[in-house]
Amino acid sequence: MIKLRNGGAFYSGKGSDPFISKEEGEKQGASAATGKKNTLAYSILQKHNTSGDTENLKIKFDKITSHDITFVGIIQTARASGLTKFPIPYVLTNCHNSLCAVGGTINEDDHMFGLTCARKYGGIYVPPHQAVIHQFAREMLASCGGMILGSDSHTRYGALGTMAIGEGGGELAKQLLGKTYDIKQPEVVAVYLTGTPRPGTGPQDVALAIIGAVFEKGYVKNKVMEFIGPGIKNLSADFRIGIDVMTTETTCLSSIWETDGATEEFYAIHGRSAEYKKLSAPNTDNPAEYAWYDGVIEVDLGEIKPMIAMPFHPSNVYTIDDVIKNPGDVLTETEKRAKVSFGDKIEYNLHDKLIDGKLYVDQGIIAGCAGGGFENICAAADIMKGASIGSGKFTMSVYPASMPIYMEIVKNGVAASLMETGAILKTAFCGPCFGAGDTPANNAFSIRHSTRNFPNREGSKIQNGQIASVALMDARSIAATAANKGFLASAEYCADGVQPRKYHFDDTIYKNRVYDSKGVAHPEEEIQFGPNIKDWPEIPALKDDLLLKVVSEIHDPVTTTDELIPSGETSSFRSNPLGLAEFTLSRKDPEYVGRAKAVRDKSADFVREAENAVAAIKKAHPELAAQAEKAQTGSTIFAVKPGDGSAREQAASCQRVLGGSANIAIEYATKRYRSNLINWGMIPFLFNGSDKELPFANGDFVFVPGVRAKVAEAAESIKAYAVSAKTGAVTEFELSTGDMTADERNIILDGCLINFYRR
């Protein structure tokens, strides 16, 4: 089904096996150094590189985009740093805070802030319910060979020939200030597609199969996935988009696809034919023109069956057939994984979902940037035609990804067909994906064609004793399950009625409702603030020496950004840094906020503990006495591998406003989380060892003498001292920070991105 090649390979595009080993390629005269320049990714990145250095890139994007959980903080950061005008097209969509459900907090203040900023600084404003962020970008922003930066992790438009990257808000603020996105030339992994999808298999099935094959191995981490091969021609543009958006869950940096007639047709349908151009990997007999890929993922589309990603990660994949055949075994494995995340905090049992040996689910959702596409919804309607979801527990909601898609399914009758089954049609909204819509009942099991199924992401609150489960599936098999009255089913056996439909894009609603400044700023416009929109608090610069108190210790294999700062109900405070910070780690470590505040506010208990730690350091290492006495204090958390998931910068900024000065990790799950730490002035320390070998524990102190000089000089190793809170024992050990650019080091020295640009 999916094969991963060990090591890199040359690609000719010719023959039944167009890949050639490094040794064989070099014998023929090929060169990896030259071959990497023949990838699509390399050419697009270099086109946008302003550094003059092909290895150390300084990227300027063509366009940027944000939604209403992130754009307030981004614009506030840029304003504090001197923003006068948006220098490139900046689209502000409103697809997360769409409900405006609770007066005083979740209301339209942020929307009005966004609209008035779009007018003042020359941006584009998409009102609530019109489109989810990524569908609007596909319809109105993408261009072959272009690059887009978004403050949402699922910023992926590779299927349309656009390299897109999801990052934290600090990186977008840099673009607004005319600065660059600085990275080393990334490695590129080929995703070689062959065959044709079998009936009933949809894009989510292909995506989940790929995620399951690569995630744990880190095969594409921080790399670019480049989709090539003869199988592409057997996929519609919508199908490709559905695979592409899920590449985020592999932890890759970005994605790009070869383009062809289907891509050209997509642009033509959307009235933007000028944005199309053909992109193709080398198809050559000349070894000097071979493309070099640092890895190869071979995907036979015809072998992929309908899939399900069981809780609580998109990589926990099985075929639906396997789950139906052996439900007890799969549920037992899922319960074991849940134990890692929840421990004994809650009783978690899935076996009560077995009814006469069949797995019953309570809810079906087709939504957002992954599931809400035209073809997904039409296929679901065809599979459910003539059926009913029944009058039992099972419920189903369908969210078209944009109003133009909604209008088209109204015109072609698909909307009515779905409604007849008992499914509910709702407007474009990302809520089900991050816990602000269709939150399941306690102990419920939900199947969703959306992007993530992390713990509690669907909106349940473990701290209140509530837990629900989400499994990811394709819209087609969700429809098959719905037609089966909630008992798990595969679309492979009921896809005969699925009919291809022509899509007709109508942008009338956008012309009527979207504010487009056409790049013209109106400086006289007054920004409309709400009472919950607050400026960033003052953040101190890094001093010479640092005394950290460990205030949380997490030993899960991976810690998601949703666990660092929960999504869903916390959106009420997304524009209020101090208010939002109250929720930091609330689902993972409810005591964290109090411990962090005690350090930040220098409580009497903390002062006494710090004095004891300094005394222990002076006793063990008299030569460090002066540095220890004048050291800057702050807090830190330890996590094995933090930062998988969302690009929301709040995962780092909330720690910072609570007095956090660093994270200590074995590794960082994503580049975007590490970037967020740096942009908020937090040192991304690495511990070279296992979490079983840590010299410190929660409540202990970590003293890092000379830290400012070490960061400034890009030291490979930084000496640190752990001080036991229980015994006062002092243990010397080593930390590092990994590669950082000169600007990144200076941002940490200055305390945060805002301070850096003010200076």
PDB file of C-alpha atoms in Angstrom, residues 547-694:
ATOM      1  CA  LEU A 547      17.505  30.917  37.389  1.00  0.00           C
ATOM      2  CA  LEU A 548      14.546  28.836  36.248  1.00  0.00           C
ATOM      3  CA  LYS A 549      11.988  27.048  38.370  1.00  0.00           C
ATOM      4  CA  VAL A 550      10.500  23.941  36.764  1.00  0.00           C
ATOM      5  CA  VAL A 551       6.740  24.381  37.085  1.00  0.00           C
ATOM      6  CA  SER A 552       5.461  21.495  34.965  1.00  0.00           C
ATOM      7  CA  GLU A 553       6.892  18.131  33.939  1.00  0.00           C
ATOM      8  CA  ILE A 554       5.236  16.183  31.095  1.00  0.00           C
ATOM      9  CA  HIS A 555       6.419  12.729  30.076  1.00  0.00           C
ATOM     10  CA  ASP A 556       3.886  11.930  27.348  1.00  0.00           C
ATOM     11  CA  PRO A 557       5.606  10.880  24.108  1.00  0.00           C
ATOM     12  CA  VAL A 558       4.079  13.941  22.395  1.00  0.00           C
ATOM     13  CA  THR A 559       2.429  17.040  23.857  1.00  0.00           C
ATOM     14  CA  THR A 560       0.035  18.847  21.525  1.00  0.00           C
ATOM     15  CA  THR A 561      -0.529  22.573  21.369  1.00  0.00           C
ATOM     16  CA  ASP A 562      -4.120  21.862  22.421  1.00  0.00           C
ATOM     17  CA  GLU A 563      -2.728  20.480  25.671  1.00  0.00           C
ATOM     18  CA  LEU A 564      -0.445  23.509  26.090  1.00  0.00           C
ATOM     19  CA  ILE A 565      -3.308  25.954  25.524  1.00  0.00           C
ATOM     20  CA  PRO A 566      -6.738  24.372  24.994  1.00  0.00           C
ATOM     21  CA  SER A 567      -8.825  25.360  21.993  1.00  0.00           C
ATOM     22  CA  GLY A 568     -12.588  25.765  22.097  1.00  0.00           C
ATOM     23  CA  GLU A 569     -13.854  27.650  25.104  1.00  0.00           C
ATOM     24  CA  THR A 570     -10.546  29.497  25.513  1.00  0.00           C
ATOM     25  CA  SER A 571     -11.334  31.363  22.290  1.00  0.00           C
ATOM     26  CA  SER A 572     -13.317  33.772  24.436  1.00  0.00           C
ATOM     27  CA  PHE A 573     -10.019  35.307  25.522  1.00  0.00           C
ATOM     28  CA  ARG A 574      -7.908  34.899  22.390  1.00  0.00           C
ATOM     29  CA  SER A 575      -7.447  38.686  22.147  1.00  0.00           C
ATOM     30  CA  ASN A 576      -6.675  39.128  25.835  1.00  0.00           C
ATOM     31  CA  PRO A 577      -3.166  37.799  26.562  1.00  0.00           C
ATOM     32  CA  LEU A 578      -3.504  37.716  30.346  1.00  0.00           C
ATOM     33  CA  GLY A 579      -7.056  36.357  30.278  1.00  0.00           C
ATOM     34  CA  LEU A 580      -6.133  33.585  27.860  1.00  0.00           C
ATOM     35  CA  ALA A 581      -3.045  32.670  29.879  1.00  0.00           C
ATOM     36  CA  GLU A 582      -5.283  31.544  32.744  1.00  0.00           C
ATOM     37  CA  PHE A 583      -6.098  28.437  30.661  1.00  0.00           C
ATOM     38  CA  THR A 584      -2.487  27.404  29.996  1.00  0.00           C
ATOM     39  CA  LEU A 585      -2.005  23.645  30.483  1.00  0.00           C
ATOM     40  CA  SER A 586      -5.405  23.585  32.207  1.00  0.00           C
ATOM     41  CA  ARG A 587      -6.286  20.168  30.777  1.00  0.00           C
ATOM     42  CA  LYS A 588      -2.842  18.660  31.251  1.00  0.00           C
ATOM     43  CA  ASP A 589      -1.547  20.232  34.474  1.00  0.00           C
ATOM     44  CA  PRO A 590      -4.172  22.362  36.253  1.00  0.00           C
ATOM     45  CA  GLU A 591      -1.630  23.487  38.881  1.00  0.00           C
ATOM     46  CA  TYR A 592       0.674  25.042  36.281  1.00  0.00           C
ATOM     47  CA  VAL A 593      -0.821  28.533  36.183  1.00  0.00           C
ATOM     48  CA  GLY A 594      -0.586  29.008  39.946  1.00  0.00           C
ATOM     49  CA  ARG A 595       3.013  27.777  40.024  1.00  0.00           C
ATOM     50  CA  ALA A 596       4.021  29.999  37.089  1.00  0.00           C
ATOM     51  CA  LYS A 597       2.368  33.079  38.608  1.00  0.00           C
ATOM     52  CA  ALA A 598       4.176  32.503  41.888  1.00  0.00           C
ATOM     53  CA  VAL A 599       7.468  32.732  39.999  1.00  0.00           C
ATOM     54  CA  ARG A 600       6.421  35.711  37.886  1.00  0.00           C
ATOM     55  CA  ASP A 601       5.008  37.654  40.825  1.00  0.00           C
ATOM     56  CA  LYS A 602       7.820  36.615  43.191  1.00  0.00           C
ATOM     57  CA  SER A 603       5.550  35.252  45.903  1.00  0.00           C
ATOM     58  CA  ALA A 604       6.982  34.889  49.384  1.00  0.00           C
ATOM     59  CA  ASP A 605       7.203  31.104  48.982  1.00  0.00           C
ATOM     60  CA  PHE A 606       9.018  31.432  45.670  1.00  0.00           C
ATOM     61  CA  VAL A 607      11.476  34.008  47.037  1.00  0.00           C
ATOM     62  CA  ARG A 608      12.316  31.669  49.910  1.00  0.00           C
ATOM     63  CA  GLU A 609      12.750  28.698  47.542  1.00  0.00           C
ATOM     64  CA  ALA A 610      14.927  30.736  45.176  1.00  0.00           C
ATOM     65  CA  GLU A 611      17.108  31.902  48.058  1.00  0.00           C
ATOM     66  CA  ASN A 612      17.579  28.282  49.116  1.00  0.00           C
ATOM     67  CA  ALA A 613      18.522  27.324  45.554  1.00  0.00           C
ATOM     68  CA  VAL A 614      21.051  30.167  45.349  1.00  0.00           C
ATOM     69  CA  ALA A 615      22.536  29.135  48.694  1.00  0.00           C
ATOM     70  CA  ALA A 616      22.909  25.559  47.415  1.00  0.00           C
ATOM     71  CA  ILE A 617      24.659  26.780  44.259  1.00  0.00           C
ATOM     72  CA  LYS A 618      27.031  29.012  46.264  1.00  0.00           C
ATOM     73  CA  LYS A 619      27.901  26.117  48.541  1.00  0.00           C
ATOM     74  CA  ALA A 620      28.532  23.646  45.704  1.00  0.00           C
ATOM     75  CA  HIS A 621      30.140  26.144  43.318  1.00  0.00           C
ATOM     76  CA  PRO A 622      31.488  29.224  45.125  1.00  0.00           C
ATOM     77  CA  GLU A 623      32.835  30.576  41.841  1.00  0.00           C
ATOM     78  CA  LEU A 624      29.215  31.051  40.651  1.00  0.00           C
ATOM     79  CA  ALA A 625      28.051  32.923  43.759  1.00  0.00           C
ATOM     80  CA  ALA A 626      27.915  36.406  42.233  1.00  0.00           C
ATOM     81  CA  GLN A 627      26.088  35.198  39.124  1.00  0.00           C
ATOM     82  CA  ALA A 628      23.571  33.174  41.107  1.00  0.00           C
ATOM     83  CA  GLU A 629      22.742  36.090  43.422  1.00  0.00           C
ATOM     84  CA  LYS A 630      21.899  38.485  40.575  1.00  0.00           C
ATOM     85  CA  ALA A 631      20.322  35.966  38.188  1.00  0.00           C
ATOM     86  CA  GLN A 632      17.082  36.779  36.397  1.00  0.00           C
ATOM     87  CA  THR A 633      14.281  34.467  37.536  1.00  0.00           C
ATOM     88  CA  GLY A 634      11.694  32.796  35.373  1.00  0.00           C
ATOM     89  CA  SER A 635       9.820  29.533  34.956  1.00  0.00           C
ATOM     90  CA  THR A 636      10.149  26.637  32.549  1.00  0.00           C
ATOM     91  CA  ILE A 637       8.266  23.509  31.643  1.00  0.00           C
ATOM     92  CA  PHE A 638       9.736  20.192  30.605  1.00  0.00           C
ATOM     93  CA  ALA A 639       8.043  18.087  27.931  1.00  0.00           C
ATOM     94  CA  VAL A 640       9.459  15.208  25.932  1.00  0.00           C
ATOM     95  CA  LYS A 641       8.231  16.419  22.547  1.00  0.00           C
ATOM     96  CA  PRO A 642       6.012  19.507  22.768  1.00  0.00           C
ATOM     97  CA  GLY A 643       4.234  21.400  20.028  1.00  0.00           C
ATOM     98  CA  ASP A 644       2.487  18.903  17.757  1.00  0.00           C
ATOM     99  CA  GLY A 645      -0.554  20.392  16.088  1.00  0.00           C
ATOM    100  CA  SER A 646      -1.827  23.927  15.828  1.00  0.00           C
ATOM    101  CA  ALA A 647       0.214  26.938  14.759  1.00  0.00           C
ATOM    102  CA  ARG A 648      -1.457  29.099  17.420  1.00  0.00           C
ATOM    103  CA  GLU A 649       1.271  31.229  18.938  1.00  0.00           C
ATOM    104  CA  GLN A 650      -0.701  31.347  22.192  1.00  0.00           C
ATOM    105  CA  ALA A 651       0.802  27.958  23.087  1.00  0.00           C
ATOM    106  CA  ALA A 652       4.023  29.901  23.703  1.00  0.00           C
ATOM    107  CA  SER A 653       2.842  33.459  24.416  1.00  0.00           C
ATOM    108  CA  CYS A 654       0.623  32.301  27.291  1.00  0.00           C
ATOM    109  CA  GLN A 655       3.634  30.776  29.015  1.00  0.00           C
ATOM    110  CA  ARG A 656       5.572  33.989  28.381  1.00  0.00           C
ATOM    111  CA  VAL A 657       3.045  36.367  29.922  1.00  0.00           C
ATOM    112  CA  LEU A 658       2.959  34.061  32.946  1.00  0.00           C
ATOM    113  CA  GLY A 659       6.679  34.577  33.372  1.00  0.00           C
ATOM    114  CA  GLY A 660       7.995  31.652  31.336  1.00  0.00           C
ATOM    115  CA  SER A 661      11.559  32.089  30.118  1.00  0.00           C
ATOM    116  CA  ALA A 662      12.252  28.742  28.451  1.00  0.00           C
ATOM    117  CA  ASN A 663      11.093  25.269  27.525  1.00  0.00           C
ATOM    118  CA  ILE A 664      13.263  22.197  28.027  1.00  0.00           C
ATOM    119  CA  ALA A 665      12.559  19.288  25.686  1.00  0.00           C
ATOM    120  CA  ILE A 666      14.122  16.180  24.211  1.00  0.00           C
ATOM    121  CA  GLU A 667      12.944  17.491  20.825  1.00  0.00           C
ATOM    122  CA  TYR A 668      10.318  19.872  19.462  1.00  0.00           C
ATOM    123  CA  ALA A 669       7.462  18.305  17.538  1.00  0.00           C
ATOM    124  CA  THR A 670       7.216  21.058  14.929  1.00  0.00           C
ATOM    125  CA  LYS A 671       9.221  23.977  13.663  1.00  0.00           C
ATOM    126  CA  ARG A 672       6.245  26.294  14.168  1.00  0.00           C
ATOM    127  CA  TYR A 673       6.062  25.693  17.926  1.00  0.00           C
ATOM    128  CA  ARG A 674       9.805  26.234  18.295  1.00  0.00           C
ATOM    129  CA  SER A 675       9.459  29.438  16.236  1.00  0.00           C
ATOM    130  CA  ASN A 676       6.678  30.585  18.544  1.00  0.00           C
ATOM    131  CA  LEU A 677       8.899  30.068  21.581  1.00  0.00           C
ATOM    132  CA  ILE A 678      11.691  32.086  19.994  1.00  0.00           C
ATOM    133  CA  ASN A 679       9.418  34.907  18.822  1.00  0.00           C
ATOM    134  CA  TRP A 680       8.165  35.259  22.390  1.00  0.00           C
ATOM    135  CA  GLY A 681      11.686  35.349  23.780  1.00  0.00           C
ATOM    136  CA  MET A 682      11.626  31.878  25.312  1.00  0.00           C
ATOM    137  CA  ILE A 683      14.770  29.791  24.990  1.00  0.00           C
ATOM    138  CA  PRO A 684      14.063  26.442  23.267  1.00  0.00           C
ATOM    139  CA  PHE A 685      16.461  24.349  25.323  1.00  0.00           C
ATOM    140  CA  LEU A 686      17.215  20.756  24.323  1.00  0.00           C
ATOM    141  CA  PHE A 687      18.285  18.040  26.735  1.00  0.00           C
ATOM    142  CA  ASN A 688      20.475  15.424  25.090  1.00  0.00           C
ATOM    143  CA  GLY A 689      19.220  12.288  26.767  1.00  0.00           C
ATOM    144  CA  SER A 690      16.031  10.473  27.618  1.00  0.00           C
ATOM    145  CA  ASP A 691      13.404  11.803  29.978  1.00  0.00           C
ATOM    146  CA  LYS A 692      14.398   9.007  32.356  1.00  0.00           C
ATOM    147  CA  GLU A 693      17.803  10.690  32.770  1.00  0.00           C
ATOM    148  CA  LEU A 694      16.618  14.172  33.714  1.00  0.00           C
TER     149      LEU A 694
END
